[in-house]
């Protein structure tokens, strides 16, 4: 075979290989999307997604600079290859209450190898709907839509996305496996109801890192069935802190196992790191948690286990003790200022006391007025190591 023919074959091989590895772009403008924030672009976005999902190879749905109004959409898989949703502009939610029947505004389902990125913004326009939230007084309330939900998504990355003023939670993760959230920016007023930053349930190996969350509810909420959750370098405030639970609210809940919260900062939050369970007859386990290298400034309840959680009495009447077994919890190198006198509160279940709770190098002084802080323990079994402020009650 001549040298020229060999070079030609090599060129063709490289050309074909690059064609298979380079992504194909699907710009929503090519599907009729209109900027300006007034026209509903749902059909254009869904068509762009459908074509990208069916492409045999890497694909990218691109939302360019501009403001695009969007009614609730569901982006479903499985897709034929890795797919990215690139938001460069602003997606603006509708304020039409008739569309709030959907549980989510933007929903990704059954997708493998998904990336959501681009530096763009989700504008949930929550201020138009927060007054409709009556869930504290109405058990049959209609939940407002979550800004972006992921259901049964695997091997995914969500990075460099901003979310403002969600009507409900900003991001929800359910039934997912192996997801990374990086450099996320979340913002809603401190008094906005139920606006959790990132809520995780029934999911495995979820990581949140290098993000800033300011909202009206939990910065991160980890609920039943969550396993191997890692939260690091998150700035939380305002908000209700990073919470595990509430747990024990339903029968047959899956256990929560393996949560790590490290290198985080809490500023002016109502809670720091919190575990909360209902005093109910529904049994499950919550175990193997580490809260480490955390700074808190002006936090009302820095370290909390609350197994009598009842935000709106009356709650469960069948029992006065939680049936959730909490065990193997480590608090290490946590320092700063508590805005309440009680900086450490470990209120555990009478029927299932907390087991193997470890406090190591805790320094949480009372900030206003400056002075000695205190700790409260109830049905908690464990040990302390290193320096302890407040004086430990274990």
mmCIF file of C-alpha atoms in Angstrom:
data_model
loop_
_atom_site.group_PDB
_atom_site.id
_atom_site.type_symbol
_atom_site.label_atom_id
_atom_site.label_comp_id
_atom_site.label_asym_id
_atom_site.label_seq_id
_atom_site.Cartn_x
_atom_site.Cartn_y
_atom_site.Cartn_z
ATOM 1 C CA UNK A 1 0.000 0.000 0.000
ATOM 2 C CA UNK A 2 1.410 3.398 -0.980
ATOM 3 C CA UNK A 3 2.317 6.017 1.612
ATOM 4 C CA UNK A 4 -0.294 8.389 0.194
ATOM 5 C CA UNK A 5 -3.046 5.836 0.602
ATOM 6 C CA UNK A 6 -1.977 5.131 4.200
ATOM 7 C CA UNK A 7 -2.136 8.852 5.053
ATOM 8 C CA UNK A 8 -5.554 9.081 3.389
ATOM 9 C CA UNK A 9 -6.880 6.175 5.459
ATOM 10 C CA UNK A 10 -5.472 7.695 8.651
ATOM 11 C CA UNK A 11 -7.058 11.060 7.798
ATOM 12 C CA UNK A 12 -10.429 9.429 7.187
ATOM 13 C CA UNK A 13 -10.144 7.501 10.461
ATOM 14 C CA UNK A 14 -9.391 10.685 12.424
ATOM 15 C CA UNK A 15 -12.192 12.555 10.640
ATOM 16 C CA UNK A 16 -14.750 9.832 11.400
ATOM 17 C CA UNK A 17 -13.579 9.529 15.041
ATOM 18 C CA UNK A 18 -13.817 13.279 15.611
ATOM 19 C CA UNK A 19 -17.251 13.276 14.028
ATOM 20 C CA UNK A 20 -18.357 10.710 16.578
ATOM 21 C CA UNK A 21 -16.830 12.468 19.599
ATOM 22 C CA UNK A 22 -17.697 16.103 18.826
ATOM 23 C CA UNK A 23 -21.161 17.108 20.089
ATOM 24 C CA UNK A 24 -23.957 18.251 17.841
ATOM 25 C CA UNK A 25 -25.610 21.530 18.876
ATOM 26 C CA UNK A 26 -29.367 22.078 18.999
ATOM 27 C CA UNK A 27 -30.061 25.782 19.526
ATOM 28 C CA UNK A 28 -33.586 26.496 20.774
ATOM 29 C CA UNK A 29 -33.711 29.565 18.496
ATOM 30 C CA UNK A 30 -33.628 27.227 15.508
ATOM 31 C CA UNK A 31 -36.827 25.666 16.816
ATOM 32 C CA UNK A 32 -38.755 28.914 17.087
ATOM 33 C CA UNK A 33 -37.841 30.100 20.578
ATOM 34 C CA UNK A 34 -38.430 33.819 21.101
ATOM 35 C CA UNK A 35 -36.556 35.957 23.622
ATOM 36 C CA UNK A 36 -37.937 38.891 25.570
ATOM 37 C CA UNK A 37 -39.570 36.993 28.426
ATOM 38 C CA UNK A 38 -43.176 37.211 27.171
ATOM 39 C CA UNK A 39 -43.656 34.282 24.763
ATOM 40 C CA UNK A 40 -44.095 30.728 26.031
ATOM 41 C CA UNK A 41 -41.209 28.736 24.552
ATOM 42 C CA UNK A 42 -42.141 25.310 25.897
ATOM 43 C CA UNK A 43 -42.797 23.696 22.499
ATOM 44 C CA UNK A 44 -39.527 24.964 21.021
ATOM 45 C CA UNK A 45 -37.509 23.732 24.008
ATOM 46 C CA UNK A 46 -39.196 20.318 23.988
ATOM 47 C CA UNK A 47 -38.609 19.852 20.260
ATOM 48 C CA UNK A 48 -34.938 20.807 20.583
ATOM 49 C CA UNK A 49 -34.590 18.344 23.456
ATOM 50 C CA UNK A 50 -36.337 15.561 21.526
ATOM 51 C CA UNK A 51 -34.025 15.906 18.517
ATOM 52 C CA UNK A 52 -30.933 16.132 20.721
ATOM 53 C CA UNK A 53 -31.995 13.115 22.764
ATOM 54 C CA UNK A 54 -32.486 11.040 19.603
ATOM 55 C CA UNK A 55 -29.097 12.005 18.155
ATOM 56 C CA UNK A 56 -26.721 9.044 18.003
ATOM 57 C CA UNK A 57 -23.804 10.672 19.780
ATOM 58 C CA UNK A 58 -23.047 13.606 22.034
ATOM 59 C CA UNK A 59 -25.577 16.428 21.870
ATOM 60 C CA UNK A 60 -26.094 19.852 23.395
ATOM 61 C CA UNK A 61 -29.325 21.802 23.748
ATOM 62 C CA UNK A 62 -28.289 25.455 23.793
ATOM 63 C CA UNK A 63 -30.239 28.329 25.326
ATOM 64 C CA UNK A 64 -28.423 31.482 24.134
ATOM 65 C CA UNK A 65 -28.194 34.869 25.832
ATOM 66 C CA UNK A 66 -31.572 36.494 26.395
ATOM 67 C CA UNK A 67 -34.678 35.962 28.531
ATOM 68 C CA UNK A 68 -36.966 33.062 27.648
ATOM 69 C CA UNK A 69 -40.335 32.492 29.250
ATOM 70 C CA UNK A 70 -41.033 28.843 29.902
ATOM 71 C CA UNK A 71 -44.116 27.001 31.115
ATOM 72 C CA UNK A 72 -43.574 23.638 32.903
ATOM 73 C CA UNK A 73 -41.613 21.165 30.774
ATOM 74 C CA UNK A 74 -40.463 17.555 31.144
ATOM 75 C CA UNK A 75 -37.239 16.546 29.405
ATOM 76 C CA UNK A 76 -37.390 12.758 29.266
ATOM 77 C CA UNK A 77 -34.937 10.075 28.321
ATOM 78 C CA UNK A 78 -33.416 7.648 27.814
ATOM 79 C CA UNK A 79 -31.301 9.350 25.177
ATOM 80 C CA UNK A 80 -29.012 7.822 22.549
ATOM 81 C CA UNK A 81 -25.879 9.438 23.953
ATOM 82 C CA UNK A 82 -24.504 11.920 26.492
ATOM 83 C CA UNK A 83 -26.599 15.083 26.477
ATOM 84 C CA UNK A 84 -26.007 18.598 27.815
ATOM 85 C CA UNK A 85 -28.513 21.355 28.541
ATOM 86 C CA UNK A 86 -26.531 24.577 28.234
ATOM 87 C CA UNK A 87 -28.229 27.658 29.729
ATOM 88 C CA UNK A 88 -26.462 30.877 28.778
ATOM 89 C CA UNK A 89 -29.437 33.198 29.160
ATOM 90 C CA UNK A 90 -32.283 33.471 31.676
ATOM 91 C CA UNK A 91 -35.222 31.087 31.906
ATOM 92 C CA UNK A 92 -38.261 32.827 33.321
ATOM 93 C CA UNK A 93 -41.085 30.869 34.957
ATOM 94 C CA UNK A 94 -44.712 31.687 34.387
ATOM 95 C CA UNK A 95 -46.775 33.471 37.016
ATOM 96 C CA UNK A 96 -50.008 31.896 35.740
ATOM 97 C CA UNK A 97 -51.514 29.963 38.698
ATOM 98 C CA UNK A 98 -53.318 27.595 36.309
ATOM 99 C CA UNK A 99 -49.936 26.090 35.392
ATOM 100 C CA UNK A 100 -48.946 25.379 39.003
ATOM 101 C CA UNK A 101 -50.557 21.919 38.925
ATOM 102 C CA UNK A 102 -47.180 20.554 37.831
ATOM 103 C CA UNK A 103 -44.882 19.492 40.679
ATOM 104 C CA UNK A 104 -41.906 20.921 38.816
ATOM 105 C CA UNK A 105 -41.169 23.757 36.459
ATOM 106 C CA UNK A 106 -38.229 22.101 34.657
ATOM 107 C CA UNK A 107 -37.993 18.328 35.049
ATOM 108 C CA UNK A 108 -35.314 15.932 33.765
ATOM 109 C CA UNK A 109 -36.324 12.255 33.868
ATOM 110 C CA UNK A 110 -34.655 8.936 33.054
ATOM 111 C CA UNK A 111 -31.497 10.467 31.597
ATOM 112 C CA UNK A 112 -27.989 9.015 31.778
ATOM 113 C CA UNK A 113 -24.861 11.171 31.311
ATOM 114 C CA UNK A 114 -26.610 14.518 31.633
ATOM 115 C CA UNK A 115 -24.887 17.881 32.067
ATOM 116 C CA UNK A 116 -26.707 21.107 32.989
ATOM 117 C CA UNK A 117 -24.407 24.129 32.816
ATOM 118 C CA UNK A 118 -23.702 27.376 30.999
ATOM 119 C CA UNK A 119 -23.650 30.094 33.667
ATOM 120 C CA UNK A 120 -27.284 31.031 33.044
ATOM 121 C CA UNK A 121 -30.151 31.765 35.411
ATOM 122 C CA UNK A 122 -33.427 30.208 36.512
ATOM 123 C CA UNK A 123 -35.882 32.916 37.533
ATOM 124 C CA UNK A 124 -38.688 31.150 39.383
ATOM 125 C CA UNK A 125 -40.679 34.365 39.958
ATOM 126 C CA UNK A 126 -41.604 33.027 43.375
ATOM 127 C CA UNK A 127 -42.793 36.340 44.768
ATOM 128 C CA UNK A 128 -45.864 36.003 42.549
ATOM 129 C CA UNK A 129 -46.856 32.739 44.256
ATOM 130 C CA UNK A 130 -45.525 32.577 47.814
ATOM 131 C CA UNK A 131 -48.773 34.027 49.158
ATOM 132 C CA UNK A 132 -50.542 30.930 47.755
ATOM 133 C CA UNK A 133 -48.524 28.632 50.020
ATOM 134 C CA UNK A 134 -50.886 27.622 52.817
ATOM 135 C CA UNK A 135 -49.341 24.230 53.593
ATOM 136 C CA UNK A 136 -48.693 25.095 57.240
ATOM 137 C CA UNK A 137 -52.425 25.437 57.879
ATOM 138 C CA UNK A 138 -53.851 23.199 55.134
ATOM 139 C CA UNK A 139 -52.793 19.514 55.035
ATOM 140 C CA UNK A 140 -54.462 19.190 51.601
ATOM 141 C CA UNK A 141 -52.543 22.102 50.140
ATOM 142 C CA UNK A 142 -51.471 22.256 46.503
ATOM 143 C CA UNK A 143 -47.667 22.282 46.416
ATOM 144 C CA UNK A 144 -46.056 24.972 44.313
ATOM 145 C CA UNK A 145 -43.665 23.875 41.538
ATOM 146 C CA UNK A 146 -39.991 23.171 42.195
ATOM 147 C CA UNK A 147 -37.702 25.098 39.848
ATOM 148 C CA UNK A 148 -35.612 22.165 38.566
ATOM 149 C CA UNK A 149 -36.159 18.485 39.370
ATOM 150 C CA UNK A 150 -34.122 15.408 38.551
ATOM 151 C CA UNK A 151 -35.936 12.054 38.669
ATOM 152 C CA UNK A 152 -34.054 8.799 38.041
ATOM 153 C CA UNK A 153 -31.076 10.601 36.504
ATOM 154 C CA UNK A 154 -27.645 8.938 36.556
ATOM 155 C CA UNK A 155 -24.046 10.061 36.038
ATOM 156 C CA UNK A 156 -24.903 13.753 35.865
ATOM 157 C CA UNK A 157 -23.224 17.105 36.484
ATOM 158 C CA UNK A 158 -25.016 20.362 37.319
ATOM 159 C CA UNK A 159 -22.615 23.269 37.420
ATOM 160 C CA UNK A 160 -22.403 27.040 37.069
ATOM 161 C CA UNK A 161 -26.170 27.567 37.228
ATOM 162 C CA UNK A 162 -27.949 30.313 39.198
ATOM 163 C CA UNK A 163 -31.441 29.939 40.654
ATOM 164 C CA UNK A 164 -33.425 32.880 41.991
ATOM 165 C CA UNK A 165 -36.774 33.127 43.784
ATOM 166 C CA UNK A 166 -38.069 29.595 43.334
ATOM 167 C CA UNK A 167 -41.748 29.079 44.092
ATOM 168 C CA UNK A 168 -40.908 25.941 46.069
ATOM 169 C CA UNK A 169 -37.499 24.225 46.308
ATOM 170 C CA UNK A 170 -34.822 25.347 43.860
ATOM 171 C CA UNK A 171 -33.463 21.880 42.993
ATOM 172 C CA UNK A 172 -34.863 18.433 43.815
ATOM 173 C CA UNK A 173 -33.065 15.104 43.382
ATOM 174 C CA UNK A 174 -35.118 11.880 43.550
ATOM 175 C CA UNK A 175 -34.132 8.338 42.643
ATOM 176 C CA UNK A 176 -30.816 9.540 41.219
ATOM 177 C CA UNK A 177 -27.362 7.926 41.201
ATOM 178 C CA UNK A 178 -23.975 9.606 40.926
ATOM 179 C CA UNK A 179 -24.668 13.320 40.538
ATOM 180 C CA UNK A 180 -22.413 16.327 41.136
ATOM 181 C CA UNK A 181 -23.604 19.869 41.890
ATOM 182 C CA UNK A 182 -20.744 22.374 41.511
ATOM 183 C CA UNK A 183 -20.561 26.135 41.735
ATOM 184 C CA UNK A 184 -24.311 26.592 42.116
ATOM 185 C CA UNK A 185 -25.715 29.956 43.222
ATOM 186 C CA UNK A 186 -29.101 29.960 44.919
ATOM 187 C CA UNK A 187 -30.963 33.000 46.228
ATOM 188 C CA UNK A 188 -34.388 33.681 47.721
ATOM 189 C CA UNK A 189 -35.508 35.911 50.622
ATOM 190 C CA UNK A 190 -35.166 34.579 54.157
ATOM 191 C CA UNK A 191 -38.953 34.656 54.602
ATOM 192 C CA UNK A 192 -39.797 32.825 51.353
ATOM 193 C CA UNK A 193 -41.701 29.639 52.321
ATOM 194 C CA UNK A 194 -40.398 26.124 51.568
ATOM 195 C CA UNK A 195 -37.670 27.329 49.236
ATOM 196 C CA UNK A 196 -35.139 24.579 50.022
ATOM 197 C CA UNK A 197 -31.902 25.015 48.109
ATOM 198 C CA UNK A 198 -31.178 21.407 47.113
ATOM 199 C CA UNK A 199 -33.455 18.609 48.335
ATOM 200 C CA UNK A 200 -32.286 14.994 48.049
ATOM 201 C CA UNK A 201 -34.325 11.830 48.526
ATOM 202 C CA UNK A 202 -33.961 8.124 47.652
ATOM 203 C CA UNK A 203 -30.676 8.846 45.907
ATOM 204 C CA UNK A 204 -27.147 7.422 45.997
ATOM 205 C CA UNK A 205 -23.770 9.142 45.794
ATOM 206 C CA UNK A 206 -24.786 12.801 45.420
ATOM 207 C CA UNK A 207 -22.106 15.481 45.847
ATOM 208 C CA UNK A 208 -22.559 19.225 46.383
ATOM 209 C CA UNK A 209 -19.501 21.470 46.359
ATOM 210 C CA UNK A 210 -18.315 25.073 46.087
ATOM 211 C CA UNK A 211 -21.807 26.540 46.136
ATOM 212 C CA UNK A 212 -23.521 29.486 47.781
ATOM 213 C CA UNK A 213 -27.066 29.103 49.045
ATOM 214 C CA UNK A 214 -29.232 31.866 50.506
ATOM 215 C CA UNK A 215 -32.865 30.937 50.887
ATOM 216 C CA UNK A 216 -35.952 30.686 53.104
ATOM 217 C CA UNK A 217 -35.718 27.026 54.102
ATOM 218 C CA UNK A 218 -32.985 24.377 54.326
ATOM 219 C CA UNK A 219 -29.895 25.160 52.283
ATOM 220 C CA UNK A 220 -29.570 21.418 51.751
ATOM 221 C CA UNK A 221 -32.281 18.960 52.811
ATOM 222 C CA UNK A 222 -31.444 15.249 52.895
ATOM 223 C CA UNK A 223 -34.520 13.076 53.326
ATOM 224 C CA UNK A 224 -35.387 9.396 53.405
ATOM 225 C CA UNK A 225 -33.517 6.844 51.305
ATOM 226 C CA UNK A 226 -30.438 9.020 50.776
ATOM 227 C CA UNK A 227 -27.068 7.256 50.893
ATOM 228 C CA UNK A 228 -23.484 8.465 50.428
ATOM 229 C CA UNK A 229 -24.205 12.186 50.299
ATOM 230 C CA UNK A 230 -21.202 14.551 50.401
ATOM 231 C CA UNK A 231 -21.535 18.312 50.964
ATOM 232 C CA UNK A 232 -18.383 20.463 50.988
ATOM 233 C CA UNK A 233 -17.409 24.114 50.671
ATOM 234 C CA UNK A 234 -20.993 25.338 50.806
ATOM 235 C CA UNK A 235 -21.805 28.824 52.146
ATOM 236 C CA UNK A 236 -25.260 28.771 53.729
ATOM 237 C CA UNK A 237 -27.155 31.870 54.799
ATOM 238 C CA UNK A 238 -29.787 32.985 55.223
ATOM 239 C CA UNK A 239 -31.678 29.730 55.561
ATOM 240 C CA UNK A 240 -32.470 26.879 57.925
ATOM 241 C CA UNK A 241 -29.072 25.218 57.659
ATOM 242 C CA UNK A 242 -28.184 21.760 56.364
ATOM 243 C CA UNK A 243 -30.771 19.247 57.532
ATOM 244 C CA UNK A 244 -31.171 15.501 57.553
ATOM 245 C CA UNK A 245 -34.903 14.903 57.674
ATOM 246 C CA UNK A 246 -37.500 15.216 58.683
ATOM 247 C CA UNK A 247 -37.586 11.416 58.984
ATOM 248 C CA UNK A 248 -40.196 9.003 60.318
ATOM 249 C CA UNK A 249 -43.161 10.749 58.761
ATOM 250 C CA UNK A 250 -44.323 7.715 56.772
ATOM 251 C CA UNK A 251 -44.363 3.941 57.032
ATOM 252 C CA UNK A 252 -41.633 1.917 55.294
ATOM 253 C CA UNK A 253 -39.206 4.786 54.826
ATOM 254 C CA UNK A 254 -35.761 3.784 53.555
ATOM 255 C CA UNK A 255 -32.787 4.445 55.817
ATOM 256 C CA UNK A 256 -30.448 7.423 55.499
ATOM 257 C CA UNK A 257 -26.812 6.287 55.611
ATOM 258 C CA UNK A 258 -23.449 7.940 55.022
ATOM 259 C CA UNK A 259 -23.710 11.736 55.005
ATOM 260 C CA UNK A 260 -20.600 13.943 55.142
ATOM 261 C CA UNK A 261 -20.743 17.733 55.583
ATOM 262 C CA UNK A 262 -17.261 19.339 55.542
ATOM 263 C CA UNK A 263 -15.591 22.714 55.154
ATOM 264 C CA UNK A 264 -18.852 24.658 55.176
ATOM 265 C CA UNK A 265 -19.810 28.119 56.464
ATOM 266 C CA UNK A 266 -23.106 29.157 58.056
ATOM 267 C CA UNK A 267 -23.978 32.842 58.467
ATOM 268 C CA UNK A 268 -27.108 34.057 60.244
ATOM 269 C CA UNK A 269 -29.018 30.820 59.766
ATOM 270 C CA UNK A 270 -31.737 29.519 62.081
ATOM 271 C CA UNK A 271 -29.966 26.160 62.281
ATOM 272 C CA UNK A 272 -26.513 24.857 61.522
ATOM 273 C CA UNK A 273 -26.284 21.075 61.099
ATOM 274 C CA UNK A 274 -29.550 19.442 62.067
ATOM 275 C CA UNK A 275 -31.087 15.962 62.256
ATOM 276 C CA UNK A 276 -34.848 15.980 62.710
ATOM 277 C CA UNK A 277 -37.379 13.175 63.090
ATOM 278 C CA UNK A 278 -41.064 13.051 63.898
ATOM 279 C CA UNK A 279 -42.200 11.508 67.173
ATOM 280 C CA UNK A 280 -44.050 8.797 65.279
ATOM 281 C CA UNK A 281 -44.408 4.989 65.226
ATOM 282 C CA UNK A 282 -42.707 4.666 61.822
ATOM 283 C CA UNK A 283 -39.325 2.981 62.216
ATOM 284 C CA UNK A 284 -36.150 3.538 60.168
ATOM 285 C CA UNK A 285 -32.425 4.166 60.703
ATOM 286 C CA UNK A 286 -30.205 7.216 60.280
ATOM 287 C CA UNK A 287 -26.513 6.468 60.675
ATOM 288 C CA UNK A 288 -22.895 7.156 59.779
ATOM 289 C CA UNK A 289 -22.888 10.959 59.588
ATOM 290 C CA UNK A 290 -19.860 13.258 59.832
ATOM 291 C CA UNK A 291 -20.029 17.039 60.329
ATOM 292 C CA UNK A 292 -16.488 18.388 60.232
ATOM 293 C CA UNK A 293 -14.466 21.596 59.813
ATOM 294 C CA UNK A 294 -17.458 23.929 59.936
ATOM 295 C CA UNK A 295 -17.572 27.643 60.804
ATOM 296 C CA UNK A 296 -20.759 29.212 62.166
ATOM 297 C CA UNK A 297 -21.410 32.898 62.737
ATOM 298 C CA UNK A 298 -24.583 34.137 64.436
ATOM 299 C CA UNK A 299 -26.363 30.789 64.082
ATOM 300 C CA UNK A 300 -29.413 30.263 66.301
ATOM 301 C CA UNK A 301 -29.135 26.468 66.733
ATOM 302 C CA UNK A 302 -25.663 25.397 65.610
ATOM 303 C CA UNK A 303 -25.753 21.663 66.431
ATOM 304 C CA UNK A 304 -29.169 20.033 66.734
ATOM 305 C CA UNK A 305 -30.705 16.595 66.956
ATOM 306 C CA UNK A 306 -34.467 16.969 67.326
ATOM 307 C CA UNK A 307 -36.424 13.729 67.617
ATOM 308 C CA UNK A 308 -39.516 15.576 68.764
ATOM 309 C CA UNK A 309 -39.827 17.598 65.558
ATOM 310 C CA UNK A 310 -43.261 19.182 65.279
ATOM 311 C CA UNK A 311 -43.277 22.527 63.451
ATOM 312 C CA UNK A 312 -47.063 22.884 63.472
ATOM 313 C CA UNK A 313 -48.722 21.207 66.473
ATOM 314 C CA UNK A 314 -50.549 18.970 66.922
ATOM 315 C CA UNK A 315 -48.466 16.315 65.159
ATOM 316 C CA UNK A 316 -48.559 12.544 65.714
ATOM 317 C CA UNK A 317 -50.791 11.533 68.588
ATOM 318 C CA UNK A 318 -50.042 7.778 68.548
ATOM 319 C CA UNK A 319 -46.701 8.061 70.318
ATOM 320 C CA UNK A 320 -44.577 10.546 72.199
ATOM 321 C CA UNK A 321 -41.285 8.988 71.082
ATOM 322 C CA UNK A 322 -39.589 8.754 67.691
ATOM 323 C CA UNK A 323 -39.011 5.286 66.211
ATOM 324 C CA UNK A 324 -36.056 6.426 64.082
ATOM 325 C CA UNK A 325 -32.776 4.995 65.371
ATOM 326 C CA UNK A 326 -29.932 7.536 65.104
ATOM 327 C CA UNK A 327 -26.372 6.225 65.490
ATOM 328 C CA UNK A 328 -22.708 6.850 64.649
ATOM 329 C CA UNK A 329 -22.736 10.646 64.415
ATOM 330 C CA UNK A 330 -19.500 12.656 64.612
ATOM 331 C CA UNK A 331 -19.213 16.431 65.085
ATOM 332 C CA UNK A 332 -15.577 17.506 64.692
ATOM 333 C CA UNK A 333 -13.846 20.892 64.532
ATOM 334 C CA UNK A 334 -16.937 23.093 64.614
ATOM 335 C CA UNK A 335 -16.402 26.651 65.800
ATOM 336 C CA UNK A 336 -17.908 30.141 65.757
ATOM 337 C CA UNK A 337 -20.741 31.948 67.524
ATOM 338 C CA UNK A 338 -24.186 30.831 68.591
ATOM 339 C CA UNK A 339 -26.900 33.497 68.689
ATOM 340 C CA UNK A 340 -28.731 31.482 71.363
ATOM 341 C CA UNK A 341 -27.468 30.271 74.710
ATOM 342 C CA UNK A 342 -27.985 26.603 73.791
ATOM 343 C CA UNK A 343 -25.343 25.905 71.167
ATOM 344 C CA UNK A 344 -25.579 22.101 71.265
ATOM 345 C CA UNK A 345 -28.958 20.391 71.594
ATOM 346 C CA UNK A 346 -29.159 16.592 71.360
ATOM 347 C CA UNK A 347 -32.778 15.686 72.043
ATOM 348 C CA UNK A 348 -33.101 12.014 71.136
ATOM 349 C CA UNK A 349 -35.809 9.379 71.335
ATOM 350 C CA UNK A 350 -36.745 7.849 74.673
ATOM 351 C CA UNK A 351 -37.527 4.473 73.078
ATOM 352 C CA UNK A 352 -34.486 4.514 70.754
ATOM 353 C CA UNK A 353 -31.727 6.674 72.262
ATOM 354 C CA UNK A 354 -29.056 8.072 69.951
ATOM 355 C CA UNK A 355 -25.985 5.827 69.960
ATOM 356 C CA UNK A 356 -22.302 6.616 69.495
ATOM 357 C CA UNK A 357 -22.565 10.404 69.216
ATOM 358 C CA UNK A 358 -19.068 11.935 69.228
ATOM 359 C CA UNK A 359 -18.208 15.598 69.863
ATOM 360 C CA UNK A 360 -14.592 16.562 69.135
ATOM 361 C CA UNK A 361 -13.126 20.073 69.348
ATOM 362 C CA UNK A 362 -16.317 22.125 69.559
ATOM 363 C CA UNK A 363 -16.003 25.877 70.187
ATOM 364 C CA UNK A 364 -19.367 27.648 69.975
ATOM 365 C CA UNK A 365 -19.647 30.636 72.309
ATOM 366 C CA UNK A 366 -22.795 32.662 72.905
ATOM 367 C CA UNK A 367 -22.563 35.777 70.742
ATOM 368 C CA UNK A 368 -25.230 38.192 71.957
ATOM 369 C CA UNK A 369 -24.572 39.072 74.666
ATOM 370 C CA UNK A 370 -21.089 37.557 74.652
ATOM 371 C CA UNK A 371 -20.886 34.829 77.228
ATOM 372 C CA UNK A 372 -21.019 31.213 78.140
ATOM 373 C CA UNK A 373 -23.083 28.892 75.968
ATOM 374 C CA UNK A 374 -24.707 25.675 77.145
ATOM 375 C CA UNK A 375 -25.634 22.235 75.863
ATOM 376 C CA UNK A 376 -28.696 20.032 76.312
ATOM 377 C CA UNK A 377 -28.740 16.232 76.036
ATOM 378 C CA UNK A 378 -31.707 13.897 76.301
ATOM 379 C CA UNK A 379 -31.407 10.144 75.660
ATOM 380 C CA UNK A 380 -28.068 10.620 73.872
ATOM 381 C CA UNK A 381 -25.194 8.169 74.358
ATOM 382 C CA UNK A 382 -21.695 9.061 73.246
ATOM 383 C CA UNK A 383 -18.339 10.626 74.069
ATOM 384 C CA UNK A 384 -16.374 13.855 73.805
ATOM 385 C CA UNK A 385 -12.761 14.555 72.809
ATOM 386 C CA UNK A 386 -10.610 17.658 72.757
ATOM 387 C CA UNK A 387 -11.796 21.131 73.709
ATOM 388 C CA UNK A 388 -15.488 21.669 74.381
ATOM 389 C CA UNK A 389 -17.442 24.931 74.405
ATOM 390 C CA UNK A 390 -20.154 24.677 75.598
ATOM 391 C CA UNK A 391 -19.384 22.167 78.352
ATOM 392 C CA UNK A 392 -20.603 18.798 77.055
ATOM 393 C CA UNK A 393 -23.642 17.026 78.437
ATOM 394 C CA UNK A 394 -22.958 13.574 76.979
#
